[in-house]
Amino acid sequence: MSAQTEQRVERVLVTPGDKLAEGDYKILTPTTAYRVGTSYYSSIVGLLELNPQEKSLKVIPLKGSYYPRVGDVVIGIVSDVGLTNWELDIRAPFPGILYAVDYLGRAINPSKENLKDFLDVGDVIVGKVEVFDRTRNPVISTKGKEFGKVVDGALVEISPVKIPRLIGKKGSMQSLIESETNCKLIIGNNGRVLVLCEDKRYEEIVVRAIRKIDVEAHISGLTDRVKEFILVEKVKKGLVGNEERKA
Amino acid sequence: MKREKPKLVSEDGVRHDGRRLDELRPVKMEVGVLSNASGSAYVEFGKTRVIAAVYGPREPPQRYMVLPHRAVLRCRYHMAPFSTDERKNPAPSRREIEISKVIREALEPVVMSEAFPRTSIDVFIEVISADGGTRTAALNAASLALADAGVPMRDLVAAVAVGKVDGYLVLDIDQVEDNYGEADMPVAMAPSLNMVTLLQLNGVLSPQEFSQALNLALKGVNEVYKLQKETLRNKYLVRVE
């Protein structure tokens, strides 16, 4: 890459089998790029970010499914109620297991209590992948004050590979949306986003902004466009226009 | 009842449909044609038309299939009853089961299935219209659909058949050339890795002819490979404008 592009990292569209670089690089995304000898190849349709200074490269996928990892925040929907645990749909190849001991914080007696009374099919849960070791299904934990059953808000589903874009560099995109609309986003790594707004009029704007990010994630200048989009929508709904006209 | 063998290649090297000896049929490719699949592709080589759909990685439908260290790749090659001149019984035939297997084995070395243990990646290939070279068209469509689904793969697989017709080696043979030709050799490759993943030969070729045929196939494979990459790129480039 030439010296002119030093400031901004250039993104290049690559397809499986494309040669990315030669030499000694560090692969930051191990499943989407691989090396043979001293050559690096892409394994996916994605955007290449090559950093010659730090000798690192990554390929950002444009499409893909969710595969759980320990520590991921996931938003699951209860799909089955067992005797001592719930099964959650977490948009992964496996169901997430939520143990009653974990959710209720105490042991339960299956002969006296029915788990249906606490969580039923269709309920939405925010949790964290606690254990996932490739031999058993991922175990979801709801310990922590931000986790638990969802009772309010709007749930948006987007492609899981677009989640890093929705969060942004050091959370920039997320904090932009949150500060512009006074809403709170709970972002699950499995591609589900929970939008919590005190003012319900903002909810629709945020949901549409998230959908916009899902569709346009691979086009540069996204942050500015999202900012403009939110502003335009706010004016349309009469949420900011009046004050600005007064000023 | 057997019809007289038609003349398929003229003295100046022009084939019955007007192609040169080393020319592909008109190729058309498209990805993302099915909305419910994780990835899909449509591939057309002349009158051979194929649709491929990829689902997954997802939970395998039967527990016994699960592999602890990698994903299972499942392939189904199927010809639609209306794809041939005479109605084809929709039940999978011996030939279709075998082609499903060789397609799976041609894809397995490139798909990075070790990234998704305990899951299955399902590839469904439907031949809409058959005019020779369906297994190569199916393989091209399947590898495009896998890439479209975002399944990590070391390389795309590109395939083309070489045949011997009227004593000439010809690229991308169609049904008529296959029926009356002396040999048919489908070749599938992962061109960036310089790896052959499928090579079959039906008929008789001398050792010299074989190496000539392989070189001809290599040329065709590279053409197909270029088209595949272009197709994948176009999906995202169109959206920008």
GROMACS .gro file of C-alpha atoms in nm:
model
  488
    1MET     CA    1   0.000   0.000   0.000
    2SER     CA    2   0.123   0.347  -0.085
    3ALA     CA    3   0.230   0.619   0.154
    4GLN     CA    4  -0.083   0.824   0.087
    5THR     CA    5  -0.304   0.575   0.266
    6GLU     CA    6  -0.104   0.573   0.586
    7GLN     CA    7  -0.355   0.781   0.777
    8ARG     CA    8  -0.671   0.599   0.688
    9VAL     CA    9  -0.676   0.222   0.679
   10GLU     CA   10  -0.794   0.127   0.335
   11ARG     CA   11  -1.052  -0.147   0.301
   12VAL     CA   12  -1.038  -0.382   0.006
   13LEU     CA   13  -1.308  -0.630  -0.096
   14VAL     CA   14  -1.165  -0.982  -0.103
   15THR     CA   15  -1.306  -1.327  -0.188
   16PRO     CA   16  -1.199  -1.675  -0.073
   17GLY     CA   17  -0.856  -1.767  -0.205
   18ASP     CA   18  -0.743  -1.409  -0.265
   19LYS     CA   19  -0.382  -1.348  -0.172
   20LEU     CA   20  -0.370  -1.077   0.093
   21ALA     CA   21  -0.004  -1.026   0.170
   22GLU     CA   22   0.335  -1.182   0.177
   23GLY     CA   23   0.587  -1.173   0.459
   24ASP     CA   24   0.539  -1.180   0.833
   25TYR     CA   25   0.197  -1.060   0.946
   26LYS     CA   26  -0.021  -1.118   1.245
   27ILE     CA   27  -0.372  -1.243   1.167
   28LEU     CA   28  -0.624  -1.069   1.392
   29THR     CA   29  -0.921  -1.269   1.260
   30PRO     CA   30  -0.816  -1.635   1.261
   31THR     CA   31  -1.119  -1.788   1.089
   32THR     CA   32  -1.140  -1.543   0.801
   33ALA     CA   33  -0.773  -1.548   0.696
   34TYR     CA   34  -0.506  -1.814   0.692
   35ARG     CA   35  -0.146  -1.855   0.596
   36VAL     CA   36   0.043  -2.099   0.376
   37GLY     CA   37   0.418  -2.063   0.404
   38THR     CA   38   0.480  -1.691   0.386
   39SER     CA   39   0.161  -1.603   0.197
   40TYR     CA   40  -0.168  -1.498   0.349
   41TYR     CA   41  -0.504  -1.577   0.194
   42SER     CA   42  -0.864  -1.482   0.261
   43SER     CA   43  -1.114  -1.754   0.343
   44ILE     CA   44  -1.425  -1.545   0.312
   45VAL     CA   45  -1.601  -1.268   0.120
   46GLY     CA   46  -1.502  -0.971   0.330
   47LEU     CA   47  -1.314  -0.648   0.368
   48LEU     CA   48  -0.938  -0.660   0.414
   49GLU     CA   49  -0.770  -0.422   0.653
   50LEU     CA   50  -0.396  -0.438   0.605
   51ASN     CA   51  -0.173  -0.255   0.847
   52PRO     CA   52   0.187  -0.253   0.715
   53GLN     CA   53   0.318  -0.058   1.017
   54GLU     CA   54   0.196  -0.298   1.282
   55LYS     CA   55   0.238  -0.597   1.051
   56SER     CA   56  -0.116  -0.707   1.113
   57LEU     CA   57  -0.411  -0.788   0.892
   58LYS     CA   58  -0.775  -0.864   0.939
   59VAL     CA   59  -1.060  -0.967   0.713
   60ILE     CA   60  -1.399  -0.845   0.823
   61PRO     CA   61  -1.675  -1.081   0.707
   62LEU     CA   62  -1.978  -0.945   0.524
   63LYS     CA   63  -2.200  -1.241   0.599
   64GLY     CA   64  -2.189  -1.526   0.844
   65SER     CA   65  -2.356  -1.704   1.129
   66TYR     CA   66  -2.310  -1.682   1.503
   67TYR     CA   67  -2.088  -1.934   1.678
   68PRO     CA   68  -2.079  -1.896   2.058
   69ARG     CA   69  -1.769  -1.801   2.250
   70VAL     CA   70  -1.718  -1.786   2.626
   71GLY     CA   71  -1.781  -1.435   2.753
   72ASP     CA   72  -2.020  -1.329   2.476
   73VAL     CA   73  -2.327  -1.132   2.574
   74VAL     CA   74  -2.625  -1.302   2.409
   75ILE     CA   75  -2.994  -1.227   2.392
   76GLY     CA   76  -3.187  -1.551   2.390
   77ILE     CA   77  -3.551  -1.649   2.355
   78VAL     CA   78  -3.680  -1.938   2.566
   79SER     CA   79  -3.764  -2.227   2.334
   80ASP     CA   80  -3.815  -2.512   2.579
   81VAL     CA   81  -3.878  -2.554   2.951
   82GLY     CA   82  -3.716  -2.849   3.123
   83LEU     CA   83  -3.725  -2.978   3.479
   84THR     CA   84  -3.419  -2.793   3.605
   85ASN     CA   85  -3.322  -2.577   3.310
   86TRP     CA   86  -3.447  -2.375   3.015
   87GLU     CA   87  -3.336  -2.405   2.655
   88LEU     CA   88  -3.277  -2.075   2.478
   89ASP     CA   89  -3.264  -1.999   2.109
   90ILE     CA   90  -2.946  -1.795   2.076
   91ARG     CA   91  -2.921  -1.805   1.691
   92ALA     CA   92  -2.632  -2.048   1.715
   93PRO     CA   93  -2.608  -2.408   1.592
   94PHE     CA   94  -2.678  -2.513   1.952
   95PRO     CA   95  -2.942  -2.424   2.209
   96GLY     CA   96  -2.822  -2.222   2.507
   97ILE     CA   97  -2.880  -2.386   2.844
   98LEU     CA   98  -2.994  -2.171   3.134
   99TYR     CA   99  -2.996  -2.354   3.466
  100ALA     CA  100  -3.268  -2.274   3.718
  101VAL     CA  101  -3.006  -2.260   3.995
  102ASP     CA  102  -2.831  -1.984   3.805
  103TYR     CA  103  -3.140  -1.783   3.717
  104LEU     CA  104  -3.323  -1.813   4.049
  105GLY     CA  105  -3.014  -1.817   4.269
  106ARG     CA  106  -3.136  -2.119   4.464
  107ALA     CA  107  -3.197  -2.487   4.414
  108ILE     CA  108  -3.549  -2.580   4.310
  109ASN     CA  109  -3.753  -2.887   4.380
  110PRO     CA  110  -3.900  -3.011   4.050
  111SER     CA  111  -4.179  -3.198   4.228
  112LYS     CA  112  -4.310  -2.884   4.395
  113GLU     CA  113  -4.226  -2.604   4.154
  114ASN     CA  114  -4.271  -2.569   3.781
  115LEU     CA  115  -4.016  -2.366   3.587
  116LYS     CA  116  -4.296  -2.243   3.362
  117ASP     CA  117  -4.400  -2.013   3.645
  118PHE     CA  118  -4.071  -1.823   3.619
  119LEU     CA  119  -3.990  -1.824   3.248
  120ASP     CA  120  -4.208  -1.953   2.969
  121VAL     CA  121  -4.152  -2.018   2.600
  122GLY     CA  122  -4.109  -1.688   2.419
  123ASP     CA  123  -3.958  -1.493   2.707
  124VAL     CA  124  -3.648  -1.294   2.624
  125ILE     CA  125  -3.332  -1.331   2.831
  126VAL     CA  126  -3.011  -1.130   2.834
  127GLY     CA  127  -2.722  -1.343   2.949
  128LYS     CA  128  -2.361  -1.433   2.907
  129VAL     CA  129  -2.202  -1.748   2.768
  130GLU     CA  130  -2.039  -1.894   3.076
  131VAL     CA  131  -1.918  -2.235   2.961
  132PHE     CA  132  -1.876  -2.363   2.608
  133ASP     CA  133  -1.612  -2.624   2.549
  134ARG     CA  134  -1.718  -2.786   2.220
  135THR     CA  135  -1.837  -3.103   2.392
  136ARG     CA  136  -2.151  -2.966   2.553
  137ASN     CA  137  -2.408  -2.704   2.464
  138PRO     CA  138  -2.328  -2.348   2.572
  139VAL     CA  139  -2.434  -2.266   2.927
  140ILE     CA  140  -2.586  -1.921   2.971
  141SER     CA  141  -2.555  -1.730   3.295
  142THR     CA  142  -2.770  -1.438   3.406
  143LYS     CA  143  -2.556  -1.339   3.703
  144GLY     CA  144  -2.489  -0.966   3.696
  145LYS     CA  145  -2.709  -0.663   3.723
  146GLU     CA  146  -2.739  -0.602   3.349
  147PHE     CA  147  -2.856  -0.959   3.282
  148GLY     CA  148  -3.187  -1.130   3.332
  149LYS     CA  149  -3.537  -1.136   3.189
  150VAL     CA  150  -3.636  -0.859   2.950
  151VAL     CA  151  -3.967  -0.692   3.028
  152ASP     CA  152  -3.952  -0.378   2.815
  153GLY     CA  153  -3.803  -0.243   2.493
  154ALA     CA  154  -3.775  -0.332   2.127
  155LEU     CA  155  -3.581  -0.633   2.000
  156VAL     CA  156  -3.400  -0.598   1.667
  157GLU     CA  157  -3.234  -0.883   1.480
  158ILE     CA  158  -2.941  -0.806   1.253
  159SER     CA  159  -2.661  -1.009   1.104
  160PRO     CA  160  -2.416  -1.118   1.381
  161VAL     CA  161  -2.113  -1.014   1.174
  162LYS     CA  162  -2.235  -0.652   1.178
  163ILE     CA  163  -2.232  -0.629   1.558
  164PRO     CA  164  -1.874  -0.492   1.581
  165ARG     CA  165  -1.980  -0.215   1.344
  166LEU     CA  166  -2.283  -0.132   1.558
  167ILE     CA  167  -2.060  -0.102   1.862
  168GLY     CA  168  -1.794   0.093   1.671
  169LYS     CA  169  -1.435   0.165   1.761
  170LYS     CA  170  -1.423   0.172   2.143
  171GLY     CA  171  -1.801   0.188   2.145
  172SER     CA  172  -1.819   0.505   1.935
  173MET     CA  173  -2.122   0.409   1.726
  174GLN     CA  174  -2.316   0.280   2.026
  175SER     CA  175  -2.249   0.592   2.232
  176LEU     CA  176  -2.338   0.811   1.934
  177ILE     CA  177  -2.681   0.649   1.904
  178GLU     CA  178  -2.731   0.650   2.279
  179SER     CA  179  -2.640   1.017   2.327
  180GLU     CA  180  -2.837   1.137   2.024
  181THR     CA  181  -3.158   0.968   2.131
  182ASN     CA  182  -3.135   0.916   2.507
  183CYS     CA  183  -3.192   0.545   2.457
  184LYS     CA  184  -2.996   0.252   2.591
  185LEU     CA  185  -2.876  -0.030   2.369
  186ILE     CA  186  -2.810  -0.378   2.496
  187ILE     CA  187  -2.613  -0.548   2.221
  188GLY     CA  188  -2.590  -0.925   2.205
  189ASN     CA  189  -2.302  -1.079   2.013
  190ASN     CA  190  -2.551  -1.316   1.851
  191GLY     CA  191  -2.701  -1.037   1.642
  192ARG     CA  192  -2.988  -0.935   1.867
  193VAL     CA  193  -3.013  -0.581   1.998
  194LEU     CA  194  -3.244  -0.460   2.270
  195VAL     CA  195  -3.348  -0.095   2.246
  196LEU     CA  196  -3.463   0.067   2.569
  197CYS     CA  197  -3.609   0.415   2.531
  198GLU     CA  198  -3.780   0.629   2.791
  199ASP     CA  199  -3.945   0.826   2.515
  200LYS     CA  200  -4.114   0.576   2.283
  201ARG     CA  201  -4.095   0.818   1.990
  202TYR     CA  202  -3.720   0.763   1.975
  203GLU     CA  203  -3.756   0.387   1.965
  204GLU     CA  204  -3.853   0.372   1.598
  205ILE     CA  205  -3.565   0.601   1.500
  206VAL     CA  206  -3.311   0.382   1.678
  207VAL     CA  207  -3.453   0.062   1.531
  208ARG     CA  208  -3.430   0.206   1.181
  209ALA     CA  209  -3.079   0.336   1.245
  210ILE     CA  210  -2.972  -0.014   1.351
  211ARG     CA  211  -3.128  -0.162   1.037
  212LYS     CA  212  -2.940   0.098   0.834
  213ILE     CA  213  -2.611  -0.008   0.992
  214ASP     CA  214  -2.693  -0.372   0.911
  215VAL     CA  215  -2.740  -0.294   0.542
  216GLU     CA  216  -2.463  -0.037   0.494
  217ALA     CA  217  -2.193  -0.167   0.729
  218HIS     CA  218  -1.941  -0.221   0.451
  219ILE     CA  219  -1.965   0.132   0.303
  220SER     CA  220  -1.726   0.388   0.449
  221GLY     CA  221  -1.845   0.706   0.622
  222LEU     CA  222  -2.111   0.516   0.813
  223THR     CA  223  -2.090   0.712   1.139
  224ASP     CA  224  -2.163   1.043   0.965
  225ARG     CA  225  -2.454   0.896   0.775
  226VAL     CA  226  -2.607   0.748   1.089
  227LYS     CA  227  -2.568   1.080   1.269
  228GLU     CA  228  -2.738   1.263   0.983
  229PHE     CA  229  -3.010   0.997   0.963
  230ILE     CA  230  -3.097   1.032   1.332
  231LEU     CA  231  -3.103   1.411   1.306
  232VAL     CA  232  -3.328   1.410   0.999
  233GLU     CA  233  -3.564   1.163   1.161
  234LYS     CA  234  -3.577   1.369   1.477
  235VAL     CA  235  -3.670   1.680   1.278
  236LYS     CA  236  -3.935   1.483   1.087
  237LYS     CA  237  -4.094   1.373   1.411
  238GLY     CA  238  -4.073   1.725   1.552
  239LEU     CA  239  -3.845   1.620   1.835
  240VAL     CA  240  -3.574   1.883   1.784
  241GLY     CA  241  -3.690   2.117   1.506
  242ASN     CA  242  -3.885   2.359   1.727
  243GLU     CA  243  -3.603   2.435   1.966
  244GLU     CA  244  -3.359   2.492   1.682
  245ARG     CA  245  -3.596   2.725   1.507
  246LYS     CA  246  -3.636   2.923   1.827
  247ALA     CA  247  -3.259   2.951   1.865
  248MET     CA  248  -3.281  -4.761  -3.335
  249LYS     CA  249  -2.939  -4.607  -3.275
  250ARG     CA  250  -2.903  -4.285  -3.466
  251GLU     CA  251  -2.610  -4.215  -3.693
  252LYS     CA  252  -2.327  -4.032  -3.522
  253PRO     CA  253  -2.335  -3.669  -3.631
  254LYS     CA  254  -2.022  -3.482  -3.730
  255LEU     CA  255  -1.932  -3.282  -3.422
  256VAL     CA  256  -1.608  -3.105  -3.511
  257SER     CA  257  -1.541  -2.964  -3.857
  258GLU     CA  258  -1.198  -2.969  -4.024
  259ASP     CA  259  -1.124  -2.608  -3.928
  260GLY     CA  260  -1.185  -2.677  -3.557
  261VAL     CA  261  -1.539  -2.547  -3.516
  262ARG     CA  262  -1.779  -2.747  -3.302
  263HIS     CA  263  -2.142  -2.835  -3.371
  264ASP     CA  264  -2.265  -2.530  -3.177
  265GLY     CA  265  -2.014  -2.290  -3.333
  266ARG     CA  266  -1.762  -2.288  -3.050
  267ARG     CA  267  -1.387  -2.319  -3.090
  268LEU     CA  268  -1.216  -2.624  -2.937
  269ASP     CA  269  -1.104  -2.438  -2.623
  270GLU     CA  270  -1.412  -2.224  -2.571
  271LEU     CA  271  -1.659  -2.242  -2.282
  272ARG     CA  272  -2.032  -2.225  -2.335
  273PRO     CA  273  -2.188  -1.888  -2.243
  274VAL     CA  274  -2.163  -1.875  -1.863
  275LYS     CA  275  -2.395  -1.691  -1.629
  276MET     CA  276  -2.355  -1.677  -1.251
  277GLU     CA  277  -2.549  -1.514  -0.972
  278VAL     CA  278  -2.534  -1.534  -0.592
  279GLY     CA  279  -2.797  -1.471  -0.327
  280VAL     CA  280  -3.088  -1.597  -0.537
  281LEU     CA  281  -3.278  -1.765  -0.250
  282SER     CA  282  -3.390  -1.562   0.050
  283ASN     CA  283  -3.438  -1.845   0.299
  284ALA     CA  284  -3.098  -2.008   0.255
  285SER     CA  285  -2.782  -1.890   0.431
  286GLY     CA  286  -2.623  -1.868   0.089
  287SER     CA  287  -2.726  -1.956  -0.265
  288ALA     CA  288  -2.611  -1.942  -0.623
  289TYR     CA  289  -2.740  -1.991  -0.976
  290VAL     CA  290  -2.502  -2.111  -1.245
  291GLU     CA  291  -2.567  -2.153  -1.613
  292PHE     CA  292  -2.336  -2.317  -1.869
  293GLY     CA  293  -2.523  -2.295  -2.199
  294LYS     CA  294  -2.836  -2.502  -2.149
  295THR     CA  295  -2.715  -2.656  -1.821
  296ARG     CA  296  -2.876  -2.466  -1.536
  297VAL     CA  297  -2.815  -2.533  -1.167
  298ILE     CA  298  -2.926  -2.381  -0.838
  299ALA     CA  299  -2.733  -2.443  -0.515
  300ALA     CA  300  -2.840  -2.358  -0.160
  301VAL     CA  301  -2.633  -2.371   0.158
  302TYR     CA  302  -2.777  -2.393   0.508
  303GLY     CA  303  -2.570  -2.368   0.818
  304PRO     CA  304  -2.355  -2.416   1.012
  305ARG     CA  305  -2.654  -2.556   1.200
  306GLU     CA  306  -2.744  -2.833   1.439
  307PRO     CA  307  -2.730  -3.169   1.258
  308PRO     CA  308  -3.075  -3.323   1.214
  309GLN     CA  309  -2.957  -3.653   1.364
  310ARG     CA  310  -2.745  -3.686   1.670
  311TYR     CA  311  -2.532  -3.970   1.532
  312MET     CA  312  -2.389  -3.747   1.256
  313VAL     CA  313  -2.217  -3.513   1.499
  314LEU     CA  314  -1.841  -3.500   1.476
  315PRO     CA  315  -1.661  -3.366   1.784
  316HIS     CA  316  -1.377  -3.196   1.595
  317ARG     CA  317  -1.536  -3.050   1.283
  318ALA     CA  318  -1.858  -2.979   1.099
  319VAL     CA  319  -2.011  -3.247   0.879
  320LEU     CA  320  -2.057  -3.143   0.520
  321ARG     CA  321  -2.370  -3.285   0.363
  322CYS     CA  322  -2.433  -3.268  -0.008
  323ARG     CA  323  -2.735  -3.349  -0.217
  324TYR     CA  324  -2.716  -3.338  -0.593
  325HIS     CA  325  -3.055  -3.380  -0.750
  326MET     CA  326  -3.194  -3.354  -1.099
  327ALA     CA  327  -3.540  -3.209  -1.136
  328PRO     CA  328  -3.786  -3.438  -1.315
  329PHE     CA  329  -3.820  -3.180  -1.595
  330SER     CA  330  -3.447  -3.125  -1.639
  331THR     CA  331  -3.397  -3.391  -1.905
  332ASP     CA  332  -3.563  -3.473  -2.240
  333GLU     CA  333  -3.739  -3.774  -2.093
  334ARG     CA  334  -3.901  -3.724  -1.750
  335LYS     CA  335  -3.661  -3.830  -1.479
  336ASN     CA  336  -3.791  -4.017  -1.177
  337PRO     CA  337  -3.748  -3.775  -0.887
  338ALA     CA  338  -3.617  -4.047  -0.654
  339PRO     CA  339  -3.239  -4.016  -0.614
  340SER     CA  340  -3.077  -4.255  -0.860
  341ARG     CA  341  -2.751  -4.443  -0.818
  342ARG     CA  342  -2.583  -4.180  -1.034
  343GLU     CA  343  -2.712  -3.888  -0.827
  344ILE     CA  344  -2.602  -4.046  -0.500
  345GLU     CA  345  -2.256  -4.099  -0.643
  346ILE     CA  346  -2.232  -3.744  -0.777
  347SER     CA  347  -2.343  -3.611  -0.438
  348LYS     CA  348  -2.052  -3.800  -0.286
  349VAL     CA  349  -1.788  -3.681  -0.532
  350ILE     CA  350  -1.910  -3.321  -0.499
  351ARG     CA  351  -1.887  -3.346  -0.121
  352GLU     CA  352  -1.536  -3.486  -0.148
  353ALA     CA  353  -1.439  -3.210  -0.389
  354LEU     CA  354  -1.558  -2.945  -0.142
  355GLU     CA  355  -1.429  -3.098   0.182
  356PRO     CA  356  -1.063  -3.001   0.133
  357VAL     CA  357  -1.149  -2.631   0.094
  358VAL     CA  358  -1.425  -2.583   0.351
  359MET     CA  359  -1.274  -2.495   0.690
  360SER     CA  360  -1.510  -2.725   0.875
  361GLU     CA  361  -1.280  -2.743   1.178
  362ALA     CA  362  -1.403  -2.394   1.275
  363PHE     CA  363  -1.752  -2.529   1.351
  364PRO     CA  364  -1.735  -2.850   1.554
  365ARG     CA  365  -2.058  -3.041   1.621
  366THR     CA  366  -2.250  -2.870   1.343
  367SER     CA  367  -2.355  -2.956   0.992
  368ILE     CA  368  -2.321  -2.753   0.675
  369ASP     CA  369  -2.580  -2.860   0.421
  370VAL     CA  370  -2.546  -2.807   0.048
  371PHE     CA  371  -2.845  -2.871  -0.176
  372ILE     CA  372  -2.793  -2.868  -0.551
  373GLU     CA  373  -3.083  -2.884  -0.791
  374VAL     CA  374  -3.029  -2.931  -1.163
  375ILE     CA  375  -3.302  -2.733  -1.337
  376SER     CA  376  -3.197  -2.815  -1.689
  377ALA     CA  377  -2.936  -3.069  -1.793
  378ASP     CA  378  -2.725  -3.048  -2.107
  379GLY     CA  379  -2.399  -3.215  -2.010
  380GLY     CA  380  -2.145  -3.104  -1.755
  381THR     CA  381  -2.397  -3.091  -1.470
  382ARG     CA  382  -2.154  -3.210  -1.204
  383THR     CA  383  -1.907  -2.936  -1.287
  384ALA     CA  384  -2.180  -2.672  -1.299
  385ALA     CA  385  -2.315  -2.808  -0.970
  386LEU     CA  386  -1.973  -2.785  -0.810
  387ASN     CA  387  -1.927  -2.426  -0.930
  388ALA     CA  388  -2.266  -2.332  -0.790
  389ALA     CA  389  -2.203  -2.510  -0.461
  390SER     CA  390  -1.874  -2.334  -0.399
  391LEU     CA  391  -2.031  -1.996  -0.482
  392ALA     CA  392  -2.320  -2.065  -0.248
  393LEU     CA  393  -2.081  -2.161   0.034
  394ALA     CA  394  -1.887  -1.838  -0.013
  395ASP     CA  395  -2.214  -1.645  -0.024
  396ALA     CA  396  -2.320  -1.804   0.305
  397GLY     CA  397  -2.002  -1.677   0.470
  398VAL     CA  398  -1.865  -2.025   0.538
  399PRO     CA  399  -1.485  -1.995   0.565
  400MET     CA  400  -1.314  -2.179   0.283
  401ARG     CA  401  -0.951  -2.193   0.179
  402ASP     CA  402  -1.039  -2.128  -0.182
  403LEU     CA  403  -1.327  -2.142  -0.425
  404VAL     CA  404  -1.364  -2.461  -0.626
  405ALA     CA  405  -1.390  -2.412  -1.001
  406ALA     CA  406  -1.471  -2.701  -1.231
  407VAL     CA  407  -1.492  -2.774  -1.600
  408ALA     CA  408  -1.500  -3.086  -1.817
  409VAL     CA  409  -1.272  -3.172  -2.106
  410GLY     CA  410  -1.373  -3.429  -2.365
  411LYS     CA  411  -1.239  -3.605  -2.669
  412VAL     CA  412  -1.472  -3.568  -2.963
  413ASP     CA  413  -1.397  -3.678  -3.320
  414GLY     CA  414  -1.033  -3.716  -3.212
  415TYR     CA  415  -1.007  -3.357  -3.087
  416LEU     CA  416  -0.971  -3.249  -2.726
  417VAL     CA  417  -1.248  -3.001  -2.651
  418LEU     CA  418  -1.331  -2.786  -2.349
  419ASP     CA  419  -1.664  -2.789  -2.162
  420ILE     CA  420  -1.842  -3.065  -2.353
  421ASP     CA  421  -2.220  -3.065  -2.376
  422GLN     CA  422  -2.469  -3.353  -2.389
  423VAL     CA  423  -2.437  -3.433  -2.760
  424GLU     CA  424  -2.058  -3.429  -2.747
  425ASP     CA  425  -2.067  -3.649  -2.439
  426ASN     CA  426  -2.303  -3.900  -2.600
  427TYR     CA  427  -2.100  -3.942  -2.919
  428GLY     CA  428  -1.754  -3.852  -2.790
  429GLU     CA  429  -1.468  -4.082  -2.701
  430ALA     CA  430  -1.388  -3.945  -2.355
  431ASP     CA  431  -1.523  -3.714  -2.083
  432MET     CA  432  -1.299  -3.581  -1.805
  433PRO     CA  433  -1.444  -3.348  -1.540
  434VAL     CA  434  -1.179  -3.160  -1.342
  435ALA     CA  435  -1.232  -2.945  -1.030
  436MET     CA  436  -0.961  -2.733  -0.878
  437ALA     CA  437  -0.883  -2.486  -0.604
  438PRO     CA  438  -0.676  -2.262  -0.834
  439SER     CA  439  -0.509  -2.039  -0.574
  440LEU     CA  440  -0.380  -2.343  -0.389
  441ASN     CA  441  -0.302  -2.525  -0.715
  442MET     CA  442  -0.490  -2.827  -0.589
  443VAL     CA  443  -0.707  -3.072  -0.783
  444THR     CA  444  -1.013  -3.177  -0.580
  445LEU     CA  445  -1.197  -3.381  -0.840
  446LEU     CA  446  -1.076  -3.569  -1.143
  447GLN     CA  447  -1.280  -3.831  -1.319
  448LEU     CA  448  -1.230  -3.988  -1.658
  449ASN     CA  449  -1.486  -4.169  -1.864
  450GLY     CA  450  -1.353  -4.321  -2.185
  451VAL     CA  451  -1.003  -4.362  -2.320
  452LEU     CA  452  -0.718  -4.109  -2.343
  453SER     CA  453  -0.353  -4.179  -2.417
  454PRO     CA  454  -0.101  -4.048  -2.161
  455GLN     CA  455  -0.010  -3.760  -2.394
  456GLU     CA  456  -0.375  -3.678  -2.450
  457PHE     CA  457  -0.434  -3.689  -2.077
  458SER     CA  458  -0.172  -3.427  -2.000
  459GLN     CA  459  -0.297  -3.211  -2.288
  460ALA     CA  460  -0.651  -3.248  -2.157
  461LEU     CA  461  -0.543  -3.151  -1.807
  462ASN     CA  462  -0.376  -2.836  -1.940
  463LEU     CA  463  -0.689  -2.750  -2.134
  464ALA     CA  464  -0.897  -2.804  -1.819
  465LEU     CA  465  -0.661  -2.578  -1.625
  466LYS     CA  466  -0.724  -2.299  -1.873
  467GLY     CA  467  -1.101  -2.347  -1.847
  468VAL     CA  468  -1.090  -2.368  -1.468
  469ASN     CA  469  -0.906  -2.037  -1.446
  470GLU     CA  470  -1.167  -1.871  -1.666
  471VAL     CA  471  -1.448  -2.006  -1.448
  472TYR     CA  472  -1.261  -1.905  -1.131
  473LYS     CA  473  -1.231  -1.547  -1.252
  474LEU     CA  474  -1.603  -1.535  -1.325
  475GLN     CA  475  -1.684  -1.673  -0.978
  476LYS     CA  476  -1.480  -1.405  -0.805
  477GLU     CA  477  -1.634  -1.135  -1.018
  478THR     CA  478  -1.981  -1.262  -0.928
  479LEU     CA  479  -1.906  -1.252  -0.556
  480ARG     CA  480  -1.760  -0.902  -0.579
  481ASN     CA  481  -2.046  -0.768  -0.788
  482LYS     CA  482  -2.296  -0.854  -0.517
  483TYR     CA  483  -2.142  -0.591  -0.292
  484LEU     CA  484  -2.022  -0.344  -0.552
  485VAL     CA  485  -2.368  -0.296  -0.700
  486ARG     CA  486  -2.504  -0.193  -0.364
  487VAL     CA  487  -2.253   0.091  -0.328
  488GLU     CA  488  -2.353   0.275  -0.642
   0.00000   0.00000   0.00000
